[in-house]
mmCIF file of C-alpha atoms in Angstrom:
data_model
loop_
_atom_site.group_PDB
_atom_site.id
_atom_site.type_symbol
_atom_site.label_atom_id
_atom_site.label_comp_id
_atom_site.label_asym_id
_atom_site.label_seq_id
_atom_site.Cartn_x
_atom_site.Cartn_y
_atom_site.Cartn_z
ATOM 1 C CA MET A 1 -10.614 -18.812 99.234
ATOM 2 C CA PRO A 2 -9.034 -20.620 96.893
ATOM 3 C CA THR A 3 -7.521 -18.431 94.139
ATOM 4 C CA THR A 4 -9.515 -18.385 90.902
ATOM 5 C CA LEU A 5 -8.002 -18.714 87.401
ATOM 6 C CA LYS A 6 -8.947 -15.531 86.458
ATOM 7 C CA GLU A 7 -7.213 -14.106 89.513
ATOM 8 C CA PHE A 8 -4.158 -16.329 88.193
ATOM 9 C CA GLU A 9 -4.082 -15.677 84.787
ATOM 10 C CA SER A 10 -4.095 -11.909 85.774
ATOM 11 C CA VAL A 11 -0.415 -12.157 86.638
ATOM 12 C CA TRP A 12 0.662 -13.697 83.349
ATOM 13 C CA PRO A 13 0.946 -10.781 80.946
ATOM 14 C CA GLN A 14 3.521 -8.932 83.272
ATOM 15 C CA LEU A 15 5.429 -12.385 83.277
ATOM 16 C CA VAL A 16 5.659 -12.476 79.096
ATOM 17 C CA GLU A 17 6.591 -8.797 79.634
ATOM 18 C CA ASP A 18 9.675 -9.471 81.856
ATOM 19 C CA LEU A 19 10.541 -12.308 79.302
ATOM 20 C CA THR A 20 10.301 -10.269 76.077
ATOM 21 C CA ALA A 21 12.287 -7.297 77.738
ATOM 22 C CA HIS A 22 14.595 -9.697 78.727
ATOM 23 C CA CYS A 23 15.085 -10.640 74.890
ATOM 24 C CA LYS A 24 15.030 -6.858 73.557
ATOM 25 C CA GLN A 25 18.090 -6.302 75.611
ATOM 26 C CA TYR A 26 19.943 -8.605 73.083
ATOM 27 C CA GLY A 27 18.434 -6.632 70.139
ATOM 28 C CA LEU A 28 15.965 -9.540 69.305
ATOM 29 C CA PRO A 29 15.384 -9.067 65.723
ATOM 30 C CA THR A 30 10.770 -7.791 65.558
ATOM 31 C CA ASN A 31 10.325 -11.669 64.252
ATOM 32 C CA ALA A 32 11.878 -13.781 66.641
ATOM 33 C CA LEU A 33 10.520 -11.804 69.505
ATOM 34 C CA GLU A 34 6.749 -11.996 68.041
ATOM 35 C CA TRP A 35 7.507 -15.993 67.928
ATOM 36 C CA TYR A 36 8.638 -16.003 71.324
ATOM 37 C CA GLU A 37 5.708 -14.057 72.323
ATOM 38 C CA LYS A 38 3.220 -15.831 70.741
ATOM 39 C CA SER A 39 4.939 -19.450 71.898
ATOM 40 C CA LEU A 40 4.467 -18.168 75.294
ATOM 41 C CA ASN A 41 1.128 -17.455 75.102
ATOM 42 C CA ALA A 42 0.005 -20.647 72.892
ATOM 43 C CA ASN A 43 1.713 -23.474 74.822
ATOM 44 C CA THR A 44 1.912 -21.980 78.592
ATOM 45 C CA VAL A 45 -2.140 -20.253 78.917
ATOM 46 C CA GLY A 46 -5.424 -22.137 78.366
ATOM 47 C CA GLY A 47 -5.438 -25.452 80.540
ATOM 48 C CA LYS A 48 -6.941 -26.144 84.073
ATOM 49 C CA CYS A 49 -3.654 -24.254 85.823
ATOM 50 C CA ASN A 50 -4.198 -26.703 88.821
ATOM 51 C CA ARG A 51 -0.290 -26.943 89.320
ATOM 52 C CA GLY A 52 -0.148 -23.567 89.322
ATOM 53 C CA MET A 53 -2.830 -22.566 91.544
ATOM 54 C CA SER A 54 -1.792 -25.098 94.293
ATOM 55 C CA VAL A 55 1.080 -22.405 94.675
ATOM 56 C CA VAL A 56 -0.834 -19.825 95.486
ATOM 57 C CA ASP A 57 -3.347 -22.009 97.836
ATOM 58 C CA THR A 58 -0.801 -23.764 99.571
ATOM 59 C CA THR A 59 0.865 -20.229 100.734
ATOM 60 C CA ALA A 60 -2.429 -19.188 101.382
ATOM 61 C CA ILE A 61 -2.989 -22.003 104.097
ATOM 62 C CA LEU A 62 0.695 -21.925 105.405
ATOM 63 C CA LEU A 63 0.751 -17.804 106.376
ATOM 64 C CA GLU A 64 -2.646 -18.670 107.337
ATOM 65 C CA HIS A 65 -3.725 -15.413 106.255
ATOM 66 C CA PRO A 66 -4.980 -13.584 103.347
ATOM 67 C CA LEU A 67 -1.886 -12.972 100.808
ATOM 68 C CA SER A 68 -1.162 -9.284 100.235
ATOM 69 C CA LYS A 69 -0.734 -7.804 96.536
ATOM 70 C CA ASP A 70 2.898 -8.780 96.088
ATOM 71 C CA GLU A 71 2.937 -12.094 98.467
ATOM 72 C CA TYR A 72 0.228 -12.836 95.476
ATOM 73 C CA PHE A 73 1.855 -12.166 93.069
ATOM 74 C CA LYS A 74 5.254 -13.819 94.011
ATOM 75 C CA SER A 75 3.054 -17.227 94.476
ATOM 76 C CA ALA A 76 1.795 -17.032 91.320
ATOM 77 C CA THR A 77 4.761 -16.131 89.811
ATOM 78 C CA LEU A 78 6.116 -19.449 91.001
ATOM 79 C CA GLY A 79 2.995 -21.478 90.137
ATOM 80 C CA TRP A 80 4.030 -19.930 86.556
ATOM 81 C CA MET A 81 6.769 -21.566 86.363
ATOM 82 C CA ILE A 82 5.348 -25.131 86.794
ATOM 83 C CA GLU A 83 2.962 -24.202 84.157
ATOM 84 C CA LEU A 84 5.742 -23.480 82.100
ATOM 85 C CA LEU A 85 7.519 -26.085 82.740
ATOM 86 C CA GLN A 86 4.541 -28.387 81.722
ATOM 87 C CA ALA A 87 4.771 -26.683 78.640
ATOM 88 C CA PHE A 88 7.898 -27.582 77.780
ATOM 89 C CA PHE A 89 6.931 -30.848 78.714
ATOM 90 C CA LEU A 90 4.022 -30.661 76.563
ATOM 91 C CA VAL A 91 5.486 -29.258 73.230
ATOM 92 C CA SER A 92 8.330 -32.140 73.287
ATOM 93 C CA ASP A 93 5.708 -34.744 74.324
ATOM 94 C CA ASP A 94 3.524 -33.939 71.250
ATOM 95 C CA ILE A 95 6.092 -34.290 68.592
ATOM 96 C CA MET A 96 7.781 -37.800 70.504
ATOM 97 C CA ASP A 97 3.723 -39.130 70.660
ATOM 98 C CA SER A 98 3.378 -37.974 66.854
ATOM 99 C CA SER A 99 0.136 -36.192 68.988
ATOM 100 C CA LYS A 100 -2.173 -34.187 66.791
ATOM 101 C CA THR A 101 -4.327 -31.906 69.336
ATOM 102 C CA ARG A 102 -3.440 -30.221 72.574
ATOM 103 C CA ARG A 103 -6.388 -28.567 74.769
ATOM 104 C CA GLY A 104 -8.786 -28.994 71.556
ATOM 105 C CA GLN A 105 -6.066 -26.997 69.174
ATOM 106 C CA PRO A 106 -3.456 -28.486 66.951
ATOM 107 C CA CYS A 107 -0.460 -29.157 68.968
ATOM 108 C CA TRP A 108 2.131 -26.233 68.560
ATOM 109 C CA TYR A 109 4.512 -28.218 65.871
ATOM 110 C CA LEU A 110 1.611 -28.861 63.804
ATOM 111 C CA GLN A 111 0.191 -25.336 63.659
ATOM 112 C CA PRO A 112 1.407 -22.905 60.790
ATOM 113 C CA ASN A 113 5.090 -22.538 59.928
ATOM 114 C CA VAL A 114 6.055 -24.300 62.965
ATOM 115 C CA GLY A 115 7.412 -27.723 63.017
ATOM 116 C CA MET A 116 10.425 -28.735 64.603
ATOM 117 C CA ILE A 117 11.205 -25.394 65.566
ATOM 118 C CA ALA A 118 9.109 -26.301 68.337
ATOM 119 C CA ILE A 119 11.855 -28.086 69.937
ATOM 120 C CA ASN A 120 13.712 -24.977 70.362
ATOM 121 C CA ASP A 121 10.361 -23.547 71.490
ATOM 122 C CA SER A 122 10.209 -26.516 74.030
ATOM 123 C CA PHE A 123 13.764 -25.130 75.193
ATOM 124 C CA MET A 124 12.814 -21.676 75.682
ATOM 125 C CA LEU A 125 10.021 -22.332 77.497
ATOM 126 C CA GLU A 126 11.964 -24.260 80.121
ATOM 127 C CA ALA A 127 14.703 -21.190 79.763
ATOM 128 C CA ALA A 128 11.931 -18.686 81.018
ATOM 129 C CA ILE A 129 11.346 -20.399 84.688
ATOM 130 C CA TYR A 130 15.241 -19.636 85.164
ATOM 131 C CA LEU A 131 14.695 -16.132 84.061
ATOM 132 C CA LEU A 132 12.037 -15.282 86.278
ATOM 133 C CA LEU A 133 13.499 -17.207 89.142
ATOM 134 C CA LYS A 134 16.345 -14.936 89.108
ATOM 135 C CA LYS A 135 14.529 -11.337 88.505
ATOM 136 C CA TYR A 136 12.031 -12.110 91.372
ATOM 137 C CA PHE A 137 13.729 -14.863 93.729
ATOM 138 C CA ARG A 138 17.438 -13.796 93.662
ATOM 139 C CA GLN A 139 17.132 -12.209 97.410
ATOM 140 C CA HIS A 140 14.960 -14.755 98.504
ATOM 141 C CA LYS A 141 16.492 -17.084 100.812
ATOM 142 C CA SER A 142 15.593 -20.445 99.232
ATOM 143 C CA TYR A 143 16.665 -18.970 95.631
ATOM 144 C CA ILE A 144 19.448 -21.516 95.316
ATOM 145 C CA ASP A 145 16.914 -24.826 96.794
ATOM 146 C CA ILE A 146 14.398 -23.351 94.563
ATOM 147 C CA VAL A 147 16.727 -23.336 91.447
ATOM 148 C CA GLU A 148 17.721 -26.835 92.508
ATOM 149 C CA LEU A 149 14.072 -28.290 92.962
ATOM 150 C CA PHE A 150 13.407 -27.144 89.923
ATOM 151 C CA GLN A 151 16.190 -28.674 87.803
ATOM 152 C CA GLU A 152 16.002 -32.018 89.692
ATOM 153 C CA VAL A 153 12.077 -32.549 88.963
ATOM 154 C CA THR A 154 12.447 -31.570 85.635
ATOM 155 C CA PHE A 155 14.933 -34.415 85.610
ATOM 156 C CA GLN A 156 13.138 -37.332 87.439
ATOM 157 C CA THR A 157 10.340 -36.441 84.996
ATOM 158 C CA GLU A 158 12.465 -36.875 82.070
ATOM 159 C CA LEU A 159 13.295 -40.339 83.688
ATOM 160 C CA GLY A 160 10.171 -40.763 83.828
ATOM 161 C CA GLN A 161 9.532 -40.147 79.939
ATOM 162 C CA THR A 162 12.742 -42.143 79.359
ATOM 163 C CA CYS A 163 11.095 -45.500 81.152
ATOM 164 C CA ASP A 164 7.761 -44.502 79.630
ATOM 165 C CA LEU A 165 8.955 -44.282 75.657
ATOM 166 C CA LEU A 166 11.274 -47.901 76.145
ATOM 167 C CA THR A 167 8.613 -49.768 78.141
ATOM 168 C CA ALA A 168 5.977 -48.998 75.608
ATOM 169 C CA PRO A 169 6.591 -47.884 72.257
ATOM 170 C CA GLU A 170 3.386 -46.812 70.238
ATOM 171 C CA ASP A 171 4.711 -48.966 67.349
ATOM 172 C CA HIS A 172 6.127 -52.131 68.908
ATOM 173 C CA VAL A 173 3.640 -53.791 71.153
ATOM 174 C CA ASP A 174 5.170 -56.552 73.729
ATOM 175 C CA LEU A 175 3.204 -56.883 76.596
ATOM 176 C CA THR A 176 6.168 -58.973 78.485
ATOM 177 C CA ASN A 177 7.740 -55.199 78.693
ATOM 178 C CA PHE A 178 5.506 -54.255 81.599
ATOM 179 C CA SER A 179 5.249 -54.623 85.020
ATOM 180 C CA MET A 180 3.925 -52.990 87.812
ATOM 181 C CA ASP A 181 7.536 -52.120 89.017
ATOM 182 C CA LYS A 182 7.962 -50.087 85.470
ATOM 183 C CA TYR A 183 4.416 -48.685 85.873
ATOM 184 C CA THR A 184 4.779 -47.312 89.131
ATOM 185 C CA PHE A 185 8.204 -46.099 88.153
ATOM 186 C CA ILE A 186 6.883 -43.978 85.432
ATOM 187 C CA VAL A 187 3.971 -42.498 87.369
ATOM 188 C CA ILE A 188 5.741 -41.325 89.998
ATOM 189 C CA PHE A 189 8.895 -40.042 88.163
ATOM 190 C CA LYS A 190 6.849 -38.432 85.119
ATOM 191 C CA THR A 191 3.741 -37.456 86.993
ATOM 192 C CA ALA A 192 4.098 -37.530 90.537
ATOM 193 C CA TYR A 193 6.884 -35.177 91.644
ATOM 194 C CA TYR A 194 6.053 -32.331 89.177
ATOM 195 C CA SER A 195 2.324 -32.304 89.568
ATOM 196 C CA PHE A 196 1.867 -32.886 93.201
ATOM 197 C CA TYR A 197 5.504 -32.831 95.213
ATOM 198 C CA LEU A 198 6.541 -29.136 93.342
ATOM 199 C CA PRO A 199 3.735 -26.797 94.118
ATOM 200 C CA VAL A 200 4.015 -27.999 97.453
ATOM 201 C CA ALA A 201 7.330 -27.520 98.006
ATOM 202 C CA LEU A 202 7.407 -24.347 96.221
ATOM 203 C CA ALA A 203 5.087 -22.955 98.746
ATOM 204 C CA LEU A 204 6.962 -24.377 101.738
ATOM 205 C CA HIS A 205 10.216 -22.559 100.392
ATOM 206 C CA ASN A 206 8.143 -19.495 99.368
ATOM 207 C CA ALA A 207 6.272 -18.978 102.788
ATOM 208 C CA GLY A 208 9.699 -19.990 105.061
ATOM 209 C CA PHE A 209 8.694 -23.279 106.257
ATOM 210 C CA ALA A 210 11.151 -25.745 103.930
ATOM 211 C CA SER A 211 12.515 -27.489 106.594
ATOM 212 C CA GLU A 212 14.106 -30.947 105.709
ATOM 213 C CA LYS A 213 11.664 -32.797 108.367
ATOM 214 C CA ASN A 214 8.410 -30.415 106.451
ATOM 215 C CA LEU A 215 9.834 -31.536 102.673
ATOM 216 C CA GLN A 216 9.878 -35.041 103.246
ATOM 217 C CA THR A 217 6.652 -35.430 105.037
ATOM 218 C CA ALA A 218 5.083 -33.220 101.771
ATOM 219 C CA LYS A 219 6.878 -36.303 99.366
ATOM 220 C CA ASP A 220 5.922 -39.087 101.719
ATOM 221 C CA ILE A 221 2.269 -38.177 100.989
ATOM 222 C CA LEU A 222 2.275 -36.300 97.909
ATOM 223 C CA ILE A 223 4.287 -39.287 96.128
ATOM 224 C CA PRO A 224 1.478 -41.711 96.479
ATOM 225 C CA MET A 225 -0.998 -39.282 95.736
ATOM 226 C CA GLY A 226 0.510 -38.427 92.688
ATOM 227 C CA GLU A 227 0.639 -42.069 91.706
ATOM 228 C CA TYR A 228 -3.385 -42.931 92.810
ATOM 229 C CA PHE A 229 -4.174 -39.657 90.311
ATOM 230 C CA GLN A 230 -2.212 -41.290 87.894
ATOM 231 C CA VAL A 231 -3.754 -44.771 88.703
ATOM 232 C CA GLN A 232 -7.391 -43.077 88.872
ATOM 233 C CA ASP A 233 -6.653 -41.580 85.263
ATOM 234 C CA ASP A 234 -6.090 -44.930 83.647
ATOM 235 C CA TYR A 235 -9.069 -46.022 85.308
ATOM 236 C CA LEU A 236 -11.179 -43.158 83.692
ATOM 237 C CA ASP A 237 -9.601 -43.665 80.617
ATOM 238 C CA ASN A 238 -11.493 -46.745 79.675
ATOM 239 C CA PHE A 239 -14.013 -47.082 82.747
ATOM 240 C CA GLY A 240 -15.224 -43.374 82.558
ATOM 241 C CA ALA A 241 -17.952 -41.512 80.603
ATOM 242 C CA PRO A 242 -16.224 -39.805 77.719
ATOM 243 C CA GLU A 243 -19.020 -36.470 77.719
ATOM 244 C CA THR A 244 -17.865 -36.357 81.676
ATOM 245 C CA ILE A 245 -14.052 -36.692 81.005
ATOM 246 C CA GLY A 246 -14.026 -34.839 77.964
ATOM 247 C CA LYS A 247 -12.369 -37.091 75.929
ATOM 248 C CA ILE A 248 -12.481 -40.467 74.447
ATOM 249 C CA GLY A 249 -10.002 -43.009 76.214
ATOM 250 C CA THR A 250 -7.167 -44.061 73.921
ATOM 251 C CA ASP A 251 -5.132 -46.000 75.976
ATOM 252 C CA ILE A 252 -5.782 -49.282 74.492
ATOM 253 C CA MET A 253 -5.026 -48.931 70.901
ATOM 254 C CA ASP A 254 -2.249 -46.341 71.992
ATOM 255 C CA ASN A 255 -0.191 -49.080 73.809
ATOM 256 C CA LYS A 256 -0.016 -47.600 76.867
ATOM 257 C CA CYS A 257 1.483 -48.922 79.873
ATOM 258 C CA SER A 258 -1.217 -48.216 82.096
ATOM 259 C CA TRP A 259 -2.768 -49.977 85.533
ATOM 260 C CA LEU A 260 -5.521 -51.466 84.039
ATOM 261 C CA VAL A 261 -3.353 -53.823 81.592
ATOM 262 C CA ASN A 262 -0.933 -54.208 84.377
ATOM 263 C CA GLN A 263 -3.409 -55.800 86.884
ATOM 264 C CA ALA A 264 -5.125 -57.817 83.740
ATOM 265 C CA LEU A 265 -1.481 -59.163 83.353
ATOM 266 C CA LYS A 266 -0.904 -60.241 86.613
ATOM 267 C CA VAL A 267 -4.699 -62.296 86.654
ATOM 268 C CA ALA A 268 -4.985 -63.508 83.301
ATOM 269 C CA THR A 269 -5.778 -66.771 82.236
ATOM 270 C CA PRO A 270 -3.832 -68.286 79.553
ATOM 271 C CA GLU A 271 -6.773 -67.541 76.761
ATOM 272 C CA GLN A 272 -7.146 -64.046 78.329
ATOM 273 C CA ARG A 273 -3.519 -63.624 77.846
ATOM 274 C CA GLU A 274 -3.677 -64.542 74.221
ATOM 275 C CA VAL A 275 -6.654 -62.133 73.835
ATOM 276 C CA LEU A 276 -4.466 -59.111 75.514
ATOM 277 C CA ASP A 277 -1.306 -59.959 73.198
ATOM 278 C CA SER A 278 -3.607 -59.873 69.601
ATOM 279 C CA ASN A 279 -5.245 -56.889 70.423
ATOM 280 C CA TYR A 280 -3.766 -54.633 72.963
ATOM 281 C CA GLY A 281 -1.998 -51.570 71.015
ATOM 282 C CA LYS A 282 -3.855 -51.714 67.903
ATOM 283 C CA LYS A 283 -5.406 -48.891 66.006
ATOM 284 C CA ASP A 284 -8.658 -51.446 65.816
ATOM 285 C CA LYS A 285 -12.023 -50.660 67.491
ATOM 286 C CA ASP A 286 -12.567 -54.035 67.299
ATOM 287 C CA CYS A 287 -9.350 -55.435 68.831
ATOM 288 C CA GLU A 288 -10.296 -52.326 71.822
ATOM 289 C CA ALA A 289 -13.385 -53.913 72.346
ATOM 290 C CA LYS A 290 -11.950 -57.664 72.974
ATOM 291 C CA VAL A 291 -9.636 -56.237 75.426
ATOM 292 C CA LYS A 292 -12.595 -53.721 77.163
ATOM 293 C CA GLN A 293 -14.407 -57.040 77.212
ATOM 294 C CA VAL A 294 -11.226 -59.000 79.110
ATOM 295 C CA TYR A 295 -11.261 -56.094 81.506
ATOM 296 C CA ASP A 296 -15.086 -56.431 82.545
ATOM 297 C CA ASP A 297 -14.756 -60.140 82.818
ATOM 298 C CA MET A 298 -12.015 -60.142 85.313
ATOM 299 C CA GLY A 299 -13.818 -57.113 87.289
ATOM 300 C CA LEU A 300 -11.448 -54.476 87.105
ATOM 301 C CA GLU A 301 -13.587 -52.291 87.857
ATOM 302 C CA GLN A 302 -14.288 -53.596 91.385
ATOM 303 C CA ILE A 303 -10.464 -54.151 91.855
ATOM 304 C CA TYR A 304 -9.720 -50.225 91.334
ATOM 305 C CA LYS A 305 -12.427 -49.409 93.704
ATOM 306 C CA ASP A 306 -10.868 -51.649 95.986
ATOM 307 C CA TYR A 307 -7.516 -49.923 95.379
ATOM 308 C CA GLU A 308 -8.874 -46.554 96.033
ATOM 309 C CA GLU A 309 -10.639 -47.126 99.535
ATOM 310 C CA LYS A 310 -7.179 -48.954 100.635
ATOM 311 C CA ARG A 311 -4.971 -45.974 99.312
ATOM 312 C CA VAL A 312 -7.272 -43.063 100.415
ATOM 313 C CA GLY A 313 -7.532 -44.733 103.577
ATOM 314 C CA GLU A 314 -3.740 -44.888 104.073
ATOM 315 C CA LEU A 315 -3.193 -41.304 102.644
ATOM 316 C CA ARG A 316 -5.954 -40.337 105.084
ATOM 317 C CA THR A 317 -3.839 -41.818 108.108
ATOM 318 C CA MET A 318 -0.655 -40.182 106.667
ATOM 319 C CA ILE A 319 -2.322 -36.769 106.857
ATOM 320 C CA ASP A 320 -3.945 -37.376 110.483
ATOM 321 C CA ASN A 321 -0.267 -37.859 111.731
ATOM 322 C CA ILE A 322 1.696 -34.939 110.571
ATOM 323 C CA ASP A 323 3.246 -32.858 113.031
ATOM 324 C CA GLU A 324 1.927 -29.177 112.726
ATOM 325 C CA SER A 325 5.111 -27.828 114.946
ATOM 326 C CA GLU A 326 7.188 -26.179 111.714
ATOM 327 C CA GLY A 327 4.789 -24.616 110.062
ATOM 328 C CA LEU A 328 3.317 -27.459 108.091
ATOM 329 C CA LYS A 329 -0.479 -27.685 107.923
ATOM 330 C CA LYS A 330 -2.907 -30.782 107.487
ATOM 331 C CA GLU A 331 -5.206 -28.794 105.553
ATOM 332 C CA VAL A 332 -2.578 -28.272 102.354
ATOM 333 C CA PHE A 333 -3.030 -32.190 102.151
ATOM 334 C CA GLU A 334 -6.787 -32.325 102.978
ATOM 335 C CA GLU A 335 -7.446 -29.854 99.910
ATOM 336 C CA PHE A 336 -5.251 -32.214 97.847
ATOM 337 C CA LEU A 337 -7.052 -35.196 98.363
ATOM 338 C CA ARG A 338 -10.715 -33.585 98.424
ATOM 339 C CA LYS A 339 -10.086 -32.488 94.421
ATOM 340 C CA ILE A 340 -9.334 -35.753 93.704
ATOM 341 C CA TYR A 341 -10.864 -38.431 95.754
ATOM 342 C CA LYS A 342 -14.061 -40.264 93.419
ATOM 343 C CA ARG A 343 -13.194 -37.242 90.801
ATOM 344 C CA SER A 344 -15.139 -38.288 87.883
ATOM 345 C CA LYS A 345 -13.284 -36.101 84.864
#
C-alpha cells in the first residue's frame, strides 16, 4: 500500500525536534529558536509531498516487503530532506520572482516581520538536510554518496534556475531569447533531477541497490519523464480547466519560456510572430487572449497530445527493457508514469 500524507507527516515533528535540539546545544536565544521552528513548519509542511512520499513507496517496492517502523522512519526522513530542499528553493524562488502567494498563503518573505530575513531562512532550510543526514545516516554505507547526491542535484537545480532567469526575465520580453534547447535544459535541470531522479536515487541508496547500472537506468528513464511532466504542466497552464488544476494559468503574462510558446515560435507565420512579439509577457488580459488565439489557430492542443503519446510510448519501452537482476524494479517507474499520464491537475 502506498504511504499516505498523514503517515508521512507523522515523522515530521521528530525531525523538527532534532533540528531545534541541535540549535539548543549552541545556546541559541529563544526568539531565534522559535523563529527557526516557525520557518521550518511554515515552509516545509503543507504541500502535496509527492517527492518525499515517493522515497518511501520506492523503498518498499525495492525491498519487496512492508516497511518496518525503523525502515519507514528512515525512508520518510530522506523524503523530508527532499521537502526541505524544495522549501529552500521555493522561499528563494518567490523572492526572485516577486511572487505573492504560495499554497494559498502569502509567500514567506511577505509574511509579518519576515522580509529579507527569508533569504537566511532559505539557507537554514538547506542546512537542515545535512544535519539530519549526519544524525540518521552517518553509519550508512552510502552516507557520502547521499551527501554528494544532494549537493549535485542542488547545483543542477540552481543551474536550471540560472538559465530560466536569464532566458525569460519577467520585466524584459525578448522572444528571440527562447529556444527548445534552452527550454529542455531549464526543465531537466530545474525540475526533472530533484523531482524525479532524486527520490528514486535516494531509495536505491537507502535499500542497498544503488549500483552504477541501476542509477544510470533510473536517470535514463526519469529525466525524460520529468521533462514530460513539465511539458504537461505548461500545457495545463493554458489548456487545463482552472477549477481542475486549482489555479489560473499565468505563463503567458509572466513571460515564461514555456513549451507552448517554443512550439508556437517554431511554426509561426510572420503575422502570428508579430502577434506573439507584441502581446507575450504583457500583464494584460486582452494581450493574453491574443496569444491564446494564436495557440488555438496553430492546433497546439493536438501537437501536445501527439507529443504525449510519443513520449509515453518511449518511456514504456524503456521500462519494459529494465534489467531487474540487480534489484531494480519496473514497478517503480510504472508507478511514477501512472501518476502523471493524462493527468488533469
